[in-house]
Amino acid sequence: MDTVGVWSNTSALAERLEARLGQGRRFVRSSHPADFSDVELLVVAPDATGLAGLDVLRPRLALLPGGCVAACRQVQAACAASYGLGVQNTLTLSSITGENVSVALQRELLTLSGRTVERQEWVLPMDLSLGSADHFLCLVGALLLLDCPPGQ
């Protein structure tokens, strides 16, 4: 059973992932690094605080906000991806048209099952129910890393 850690100050992101993908996975929700010592995938939400403890974590995969580069460089993940509105992020928004957005995967991504997702874009309805564009990108990135392509 895969263990997914969601580091966030709220439970909304973890609840959304668990509702969509809960079978066969154990979700750990917390805002303290000690709670993530045995996760295969660490998802750091844009509202996460207290990131000083990232250096002790060794997840197989990590999804990190692009805006906290210095703290996120401390993660000892075999593979890490970033999300955010900057062009340097692995996952970003390339355009917004009406109620839809184009989400761009700028580099290959390795999923939790070991599958490679090639560079591509998806046109998706913008969902701000989690709070912001960064929260939306975090959700899309976590779904991708958990082998659930956007839009499914």
XYZ file of N, CA, C and O in Angstrom:
608
model
N 0.842 -1.181 0.000
C 0.000 0.000 0.000
C 0.885 1.241 0.000
O 1.779 1.381 0.818
N 0.657 2.124 -0.970
C 1.407 3.370 -1.066
C 1.008 4.307 0.067
O -0.172 4.416 0.409
N 1.993 4.999 0.607
C 1.725 5.994 1.636
C 2.015 7.374 1.063
O 3.110 7.634 0.560
N 1.010 8.240 1.116
C 1.098 9.581 0.560
C 1.007 10.578 1.711
O 0.045 10.570 2.475
N 2.009 11.433 1.827
C 1.998 12.477 2.840
C 1.575 13.799 2.237
O 2.100 14.196 1.193
N 0.620 14.467 2.869
C 0.166 15.780 2.401
C 0.464 16.789 3.505
O -0.169 16.787 4.555
N 1.478 17.630 3.263
C 1.910 18.639 4.225
C 1.142 19.915 3.920
O 1.380 20.587 2.922
N 0.199 20.247 4.776
C -0.659 21.401 4.548
C -1.213 21.888 5.878
O -1.299 21.123 6.833
N -1.605 23.144 5.909
C -2.244 23.692 7.108
C -3.736 23.444 7.131
O -4.395 23.730 8.114
N -4.281 22.938 6.033
C -5.705 22.596 5.976
C -5.825 21.151 5.488
O -4.885 20.583 4.949
N -6.992 20.582 5.639
C -7.180 19.190 5.231
C -7.833 19.063 3.859
O -8.005 17.953 3.354
N -8.181 20.167 3.211
C -8.948 20.123 1.968
C -8.241 19.351 0.850
O -8.861 18.538 0.168
N -6.953 19.587 0.646
C -6.227 18.908 -0.427
C -6.165 17.405 -0.173
O -6.453 16.599 -1.062
N -5.812 17.011 1.029
C -5.739 15.587 1.376
C -7.108 14.925 1.236
O -7.213 13.800 0.732
N -8.143 15.607 1.667
C -9.491 15.053 1.559
C -9.881 14.846 0.099
O -10.477 13.834 -0.256
N -9.539 15.797 -0.747
C -9.864 15.688 -2.174
C -9.118 14.506 -2.801
O -9.685 13.713 -3.542
N -7.835 14.369 -2.486
C -7.053 13.246 -3.030
C -7.562 11.913 -2.506
O -7.696 10.951 -3.262
N -7.845 11.872 -1.238
C -8.315 10.626 -0.629
C -9.674 10.210 -1.196
O -9.910 9.031 -1.460
N -10.556 11.170 -1.405
C -11.876 10.855 -1.961
C -11.750 10.323 -3.388
O -12.482 9.423 -3.796
N -10.801 10.852 -4.127
C -10.636 10.456 -5.531
C -9.822 9.177 -5.688
O -10.072 8.389 -6.586
N -8.825 8.980 -4.809
C -7.856 7.903 -5.018
C -7.601 7.055 -3.778
O -6.585 6.373 -3.711
N -8.483 7.089 -2.818
C -8.227 6.469 -1.518
C -7.960 4.978 -1.507
O -7.238 4.485 -0.668
N -8.504 4.232 -2.430
C -8.336 2.790 -2.398
C -6.891 2.417 -2.695
O -6.294 2.869 -3.655
N -6.332 1.582 -1.834
C -4.970 1.111 -2.028
C -3.895 2.085 -1.606
O -2.718 1.853 -1.857
N -4.284 3.170 -0.970
C -3.311 4.164 -0.518
C -3.632 4.597 0.905
O -4.778 4.652 1.294
N -2.586 4.909 1.639
C -2.751 5.448 2.983
C -2.317 6.904 2.926
O -1.230 7.214 2.446
N -3.178 7.796 3.387
C -2.877 9.223 3.377
C -2.510 9.694 4.777
O -3.205 9.379 5.737
N -1.419 10.439 4.862
C -0.966 11.037 6.114
C -1.113 12.538 5.955
O -0.507 13.133 5.060
N -1.923 13.155 6.801
C -2.137 14.605 6.769
C -1.463 15.211 7.981
O -1.713 14.776 9.108
N -0.641 16.213 7.756
C 0.042 16.828 8.884
C 0.698 18.126 8.444
O 0.710 18.472 7.272
N 1.265 18.830 9.399
C 2.074 20.012 9.116
C 3.382 19.924 9.898
O 4.014 20.928 10.180
N 3.796 18.693 10.239
C 5.045 18.481 10.963
C 5.870 17.408 10.259
O 5.359 16.326 9.961
N 7.154 17.664 9.999
C 7.964 16.728 9.216
C 8.094 15.328 9.820
O 8.198 14.352 9.080
N 8.050 15.199 11.109
C 8.205 13.882 11.740
C 7.099 12.912 11.312
O 7.307 11.699 11.314
N 5.959 13.433 10.928
C 4.833 12.581 10.532
C 4.995 11.989 9.129
O 4.219 11.129 8.725
N 6.004 12.435 8.391
C 6.187 11.997 7.013
C 7.417 11.106 6.822
O 7.917 10.957 5.713
N 7.891 10.490 7.867
C 9.141 9.735 7.784
C 9.064 8.508 6.879
O 10.083 8.058 6.371
N 7.885 7.961 6.655
C 7.787 6.726 5.859
C 6.892 6.857 4.632
O 6.331 5.880 4.165
N 6.784 8.056 4.054
C 5.915 8.227 2.891
C 6.691 7.974 1.601
O 7.877 8.268 1.502
N 5.987 7.397 0.613
C 6.588 7.232 -0.713
C 6.468 8.514 -1.527
O 7.348 8.855 -2.295
N 5.346 9.217 -1.355
C 5.115 10.485 -2.046
C 4.828 11.557 -1.016
O 3.944 11.391 -0.172
N 5.582 12.645 -1.074
C 5.343 13.796 -0.206
C 4.815 14.932 -1.065
O 5.466 15.359 -2.025
N 3.616 15.411 -0.740
C 2.994 16.538 -1.429
C 3.018 17.713 -0.461
O 2.410 17.650 0.606
N 3.740 18.765 -0.829
C 3.818 19.963 0.011
C 2.892 21.007 -0.602
O 3.133 21.486 -1.715
N 1.824 21.333 0.109
C 0.827 22.288 -0.371
C 1.384 23.708 -0.328
O 2.323 23.999 0.426
N 0.805 24.620 -1.107
C 1.294 26.002 -1.096
C 1.110 26.706 0.245
O 1.804 27.672 0.527
N 0.208 26.214 1.080
C -0.004 26.849 2.387
C 0.812 26.195 3.499
O 0.671 26.562 4.665
N 1.680 25.256 3.169
C 2.481 24.567 4.186
C 3.447 25.544 4.848
O 4.016 26.418 4.199
N 3.621 25.382 6.145
C 4.566 26.212 6.895
C 5.497 25.303 7.686
O 5.283 24.105 7.789
N 6.544 25.890 8.251
C 7.476 25.111 9.054
C 8.312 24.160 8.224
O 8.565 23.033 8.626
N 8.738 24.599 7.056
C 9.442 23.722 6.133
C 10.892 23.452 6.519
O 11.600 22.746 5.808
N 11.329 23.959 7.655
C 12.720 23.760 8.072
C 13.066 22.295 8.266
O 14.217 21.910 8.161
N 12.088 21.437 8.521
C 12.363 20.025 8.752
C 12.436 19.169 7.503
O 12.562 17.948 7.581
N 12.392 19.779 6.324
C 12.409 19.008 5.082
C 13.677 18.183 4.903
O 13.657 17.146 4.259
N 14.774 18.629 5.473
C 16.050 17.943 5.240
C 16.123 16.541 5.841
O 16.972 15.747 5.469
N 15.224 16.194 6.744
C 15.243 14.853 7.340
C 14.372 13.860 6.572
O 14.388 12.668 6.863
N 13.635 14.332 5.587
C 12.704 13.474 4.855
C 13.361 12.864 3.619
O 14.150 13.511 2.936
N 13.009 11.620 3.343
C 13.542 10.910 2.185
C 12.444 10.150 1.440
O 12.484 8.926 1.344
N 11.467 10.898 0.915
C 10.414 10.220 0.147
C 10.969 9.778 -1.206
O 11.985 10.306 -1.677
N 10.313 8.819 -1.816
C 10.719 8.417 -3.164
C 10.425 9.547 -4.155
O 11.229 9.845 -5.022
N 9.242 10.172 -4.031
C 8.841 11.285 -4.883
C 8.389 12.454 -4.025
O 7.834 12.247 -2.940
N 8.598 13.662 -4.541
C 8.140 14.854 -3.819
C 7.553 15.849 -4.808
O 8.086 16.040 -5.903
N 6.445 16.457 -4.416
C 5.818 17.540 -5.178
C 5.909 18.785 -4.313
O 5.376 18.810 -3.196
N 6.598 19.805 -4.827
C 6.967 20.959 -4.014
C 6.529 22.259 -4.665
O 6.576 22.386 -5.894
N 6.134 23.241 -3.845
C 5.785 24.552 -4.414
C 7.034 25.241 -4.940
O 8.070 25.261 -4.272
N 6.941 25.786 -6.145
C 8.088 26.446 -6.750
C 8.524 27.705 -6.033
O 9.655 28.134 -6.160
N 7.648 28.290 -5.237
C 7.964 29.532 -4.554
C 8.863 29.403 -3.338
O 9.325 30.401 -2.810
N 9.143 28.207 -2.886
C 10.001 28.050 -1.692
C 11.218 27.200 -2.043
O 11.517 26.199 -1.416
N 11.938 27.642 -3.063
C 13.044 26.876 -3.624
C 14.107 26.529 -2.586
O 14.549 25.385 -2.502
N 14.520 27.474 -1.779
C 15.598 27.211 -0.822
C 15.237 26.097 0.151
O 16.016 25.166 0.374
N 14.048 26.169 0.722
C 13.629 25.133 1.668
C 13.432 23.801 0.966
O 13.807 22.744 1.485
N 12.881 23.838 -0.229
C 12.560 22.596 -0.930
C 13.785 21.876 -1.472
O 13.739 20.680 -1.720
N 14.880 22.576 -1.641
C 16.114 21.917 -2.080
C 16.632 20.942 -1.033
O 17.467 20.103 -1.324
N 16.151 21.045 0.171
C 16.599 20.185 1.258
C 16.025 18.771 1.176
O 16.569 17.852 1.761
N 14.928 18.576 0.456
C 14.278 17.268 0.391
C 15.192 16.277 -0.304
O 15.740 16.560 -1.368
N 15.358 15.123 0.291
C 16.218 14.068 -0.249
C 15.395 13.062 -1.040
O 15.449 11.872 -0.785
N 14.615 13.528 -2.000
C 13.754 12.645 -2.799
C 14.520 12.107 -3.996
O 15.382 12.782 -4.553
N 14.178 10.883 -4.398
C 14.771 10.321 -5.601
C 14.349 11.117 -6.833
O 15.101 11.257 -7.781
N 13.135 11.657 -6.796
C 12.616 12.461 -7.898
C 11.723 13.548 -7.315
O 10.858 13.256 -6.496
N 11.950 14.789 -7.712
C 11.142 15.896 -7.205
C 10.590 16.701 -8.371
O 11.245 16.841 -9.407
N 9.383 17.195 -8.206
C 8.740 18.054 -9.195
C 8.229 19.292 -8.480
O 7.863 19.232 -7.298
N 8.200 20.405 -9.191
C 7.689 21.646 -8.606
C 6.463 22.107 -9.381
O 6.254 21.735 -10.533
N 5.661 22.920 -8.715
C 4.481 23.502 -9.363
C 4.424 24.974 -9.013
O 4.933 25.412 -7.978
N 3.833 25.748 -9.893
C 3.691 27.179 -9.648
C 3.537 27.922 -10.955
O 3.528 27.329 -12.037
N 3.431 29.227 -10.863
C 3.172 30.046 -12.036
C 4.442 30.452 -12.775
O 4.368 31.050 -13.842
N 5.603 30.121 -12.249
C 6.866 30.454 -12.908
C 7.246 29.452 -13.978
O 6.925 28.270 -13.886
N 7.948 29.911 -15.002
C 8.321 29.047 -16.124
C 9.322 27.964 -15.737
O 9.462 26.979 -16.443
N 10.009 28.108 -14.624
C 10.984 27.123 -14.200
C 10.352 25.909 -13.522
O 11.012 24.906 -13.303
N 9.075 25.967 -13.207
C 8.405 24.866 -12.512
C 8.095 23.711 -13.453
O 7.865 23.897 -14.638
N 8.055 22.522 -12.892
C 7.724 21.325 -13.659
C 6.297 21.403 -14.186
O 6.022 21.043 -15.320
N 5.384 21.876 -13.357
C 3.968 21.974 -13.716
C 3.535 23.424 -13.542
O 3.729 24.015 -12.473
N 2.979 24.007 -14.602
C 2.580 25.410 -14.545
C 1.354 25.641 -15.430
O 0.925 24.750 -16.149
N 0.799 26.832 -15.336
C -0.303 27.217 -16.216
C 0.290 27.916 -17.433
O 1.099 28.822 -17.290
N -0.114 27.479 -18.633
C 0.418 28.126 -19.830
C -0.548 29.150 -20.407
O -0.131 30.064 -21.091
N -1.846 28.985 -20.140
C -2.811 29.995 -20.583
C -4.123 29.829 -19.831
O -4.423 28.758 -19.311
N -4.861 30.915 -19.802
C -6.175 30.917 -19.165
C -7.145 31.492 -20.196
O -6.928 32.582 -20.722
N -8.200 30.723 -20.496
C -9.206 31.184 -21.450
C -10.580 30.933 -20.842
O -10.984 29.792 -20.676
N -11.260 32.003 -20.509
C -12.580 31.859 -19.903
C -12.490 31.092 -18.599
O -11.776 31.484 -17.692
N -13.191 29.985 -18.535
C -13.196 29.177 -17.316
C -12.232 27.998 -17.397
O -12.178 27.180 -16.489
N -11.464 27.915 -18.492
C -10.514 26.818 -18.667
C -9.085 27.320 -18.558
O -8.802 28.496 -18.820
N -8.189 26.417 -18.189
C -6.766 26.716 -18.133
C -6.012 25.614 -18.863
O -6.462 24.479 -18.931
N -4.866 25.976 -19.398
C -3.958 24.987 -19.970
C -2.874 24.732 -18.941
O -2.146 25.644 -18.550
N -2.817 23.485 -18.480
C -1.798 23.084 -17.518
C -0.676 22.421 -18.306
O -0.915 21.475 -19.064
N 0.531 22.938 -18.146
C 1.670 22.445 -18.912
C 2.619 21.654 -18.022
O 3.039 22.133 -16.969
N 2.941 20.451 -18.474
C 3.993 19.649 -17.857
C 5.248 19.955 -18.661
O 5.358 19.579 -19.827
N 6.216 20.655 -18.045
C 7.371 21.180 -18.762
C 8.531 20.199 -18.890
O 9.443 20.435 -19.671
N 8.520 19.137 -18.083
C 9.550 18.106 -18.123
C 8.901 16.760 -17.881
O 7.823 16.691 -17.317
N 9.596 15.706 -18.256
C 9.096 14.369 -17.945
C 8.895 14.239 -16.440
O 9.619 14.836 -15.647
N 7.928 13.417 -16.084
C 7.577 13.218 -14.681
C 7.509 11.724 -14.411
O 6.942 10.972 -15.204
N 8.091 11.289 -13.336
C 8.045 9.890 -12.930
C 6.930 9.719 -11.911
O 6.889 10.433 -10.916
N 6.011 8.776 -12.173
C 4.886 8.570 -11.259
C 5.265 7.585 -10.162
O 6.298 6.920 -10.222
N 4.400 7.456 -9.189
C 4.636 6.562 -8.061
C 4.769 5.109 -8.505
O 5.506 4.342 -7.915
N 4.093 4.740 -9.581
C 4.183 3.363 -10.084
C 5.405 3.145 -10.973
O 5.655 2.036 -11.429
N 6.151 4.233 -11.253
C 7.345 4.116 -12.085
C 7.128 4.463 -13.541
O 8.051 4.406 -14.348
N 5.915 4.854 -13.887
C 5.591 5.230 -15.271
C 6.111 6.643 -15.550
O 6.100 7.507 -14.680
N 6.557 6.878 -16.777
C 7.026 8.200 -17.180
C 5.907 8.924 -17.917
O 5.317 8.373 -18.845
N 5.626 10.146 -17.497
C 4.657 11.002 -18.188
C 5.471 12.017 -18.984
O 6.298 12.738 -18.422
N 5.261 12.030 -20.304
C 5.990 12.937 -21.196
C 5.459 14.362 -21.088
O 4.346 14.595 -20.643
N 6.265 15.307 -21.557
C 5.843 16.711 -21.609
C 4.554 16.824 -22.420
O 4.432 16.215 -23.482
N 3.601 17.579 -21.885
C 2.327 17.763 -22.584
C 1.502 18.832 -21.881
O 1.902 19.334 -20.833
N 0.370 19.155 -22.472
C -0.567 20.115 -21.874
C -1.956 19.515 -21.823
O -2.312 18.691 -22.659
N -2.711 19.947 -20.822
C -4.110 19.549 -20.679
C -4.934 20.810 -20.538
O -4.564 21.725 -19.811
N -6.074 20.868 -21.210
C -7.028 21.962 -21.025
C -8.051 21.447 -20.017
O -8.716 20.438 -20.247
N -8.137 22.139 -18.891
C -8.985 21.702 -17.778
C -9.855 22.850 -17.295
O -9.461 24.016 -17.398
N -11.006 22.540 -16.727
C -11.779 23.603 -16.079
C -11.039 24.067 -14.825
O -10.545 23.247 -14.055
N -10.922 25.369 -14.666
C -10.219 25.921 -13.503
C -11.050 25.683 -12.256
O -12.219 26.024 -12.206
N -10.430 25.086 -11.254
C -11.101 24.783 -9.991
C -10.374 25.523 -8.871
O -9.277 25.133 -8.478
N -10.976 26.589 -8.397
C -10.365 27.370 -7.313
C -10.982 27.036 -5.960
O -10.790 27.771 -4.997
N -11.686 25.924 -5.877
C -12.344 25.571 -4.617
C -11.342 25.289 -3.497
O -11.693 25.359 -2.325
N -10.096 24.976 -3.835
C -9.075 24.757 -2.814
C -8.398 26.059 -2.392
O -7.666 26.072 -1.424
N -8.619 27.144 -3.143
C -8.115 28.427 -2.693
C -7.379 29.264 -3.719
O -7.511 30.467 -3.736
N -6.543 28.667 -4.579
C -5.739 29.469 -5.494
C -5.288 28.629 -6.682
O -5.454 27.406 -6.704
N -4.671 29.299 -7.647
C -4.107 28.592 -8.800
C -3.017 27.622 -8.345
O -2.885 26.523 -8.895
N -2.222 28.003 -7.352
C -1.187 27.097 -6.841
C -1.794 25.847 -6.202
O -1.266 24.744 -6.372
N -2.874 25.999 -5.479
C -3.566 24.829 -4.913
C -4.080 23.915 -6.024
O -3.987 22.691 -5.932
N -4.627 24.516 -7.075
C -5.101 23.753 -8.226
C -3.954 22.976 -8.868
O -4.067 21.781 -9.148
N -2.816 23.638 -9.093
C -1.656 22.972 -9.676
C -1.135 21.865 -8.769
O -0.704 20.814 -9.247
N -1.173 22.083 -7.476
C -0.739 21.059 -6.521
C -1.626 19.820 -6.636
O -1.142 18.684 -6.659
N -2.929 20.028 -6.726
C -3.861 18.909 -6.877
C -3.599 18.158 -8.185
O -3.495 16.928 -8.199
N -3.452 18.882 -9.282
C -3.192 18.251 -10.580
C -1.870 17.487 -10.534
O -1.774 16.346 -11.007
N -0.843 18.086 -9.941
C 0.455 17.422 -9.839
C 0.397 16.161 -9.006
O 0.973 15.124 -9.372
N -0.302 16.218 -7.890
C -0.436 15.033 -7.038
C -1.180 13.924 -7.778
O -0.790 12.754 -7.713
N -2.232 14.278 -8.508
C -2.972 13.280 -9.284
C -2.072 12.636 -10.335
O -2.091 11.419 -10.518
N -1.262 13.455 -11.018
C -0.346 12.906 -12.004
C 0.644 11.932 -11.366
O 0.887 10.846 -11.895
N 1.232 12.329 -10.257
C 2.206 11.474 -9.574
C 1.582 10.176 -9.061
O 2.252 9.172 -8.885
N 0.279 10.210 -8.848
C -0.456 9.022 -8.384
C -1.120 8.283 -9.556
O -2.049 7.515 -9.362
N -0.615 8.517 -10.763
C -1.078 7.808 -11.968
C -2.529 8.065 -12.337
O -3.213 7.197 -12.870
N -3.013 9.261 -12.061
C -4.376 9.637 -12.430
C -4.293 10.878 -13.319
O -4.187 11.995 -12.800
N -4.288 10.697 -14.638
C -4.155 11.852 -15.544
C -5.267 12.875 -15.308
O -6.394 12.522 -14.997
N -4.945 14.168 -15.474
C -5.958 15.214 -15.312
C -7.135 14.981 -16.252
O -6.966 14.475 -17.356
N -8.301 15.338 -15.801
C -9.486 15.209 -16.623
C -10.172 13.862 -16.517
O -11.235 13.647 -17.080
N -9.580 12.928 -15.802
C -10.225 11.613 -15.639
C -10.952 11.541 -14.320
O -10.624 12.161 -13.376
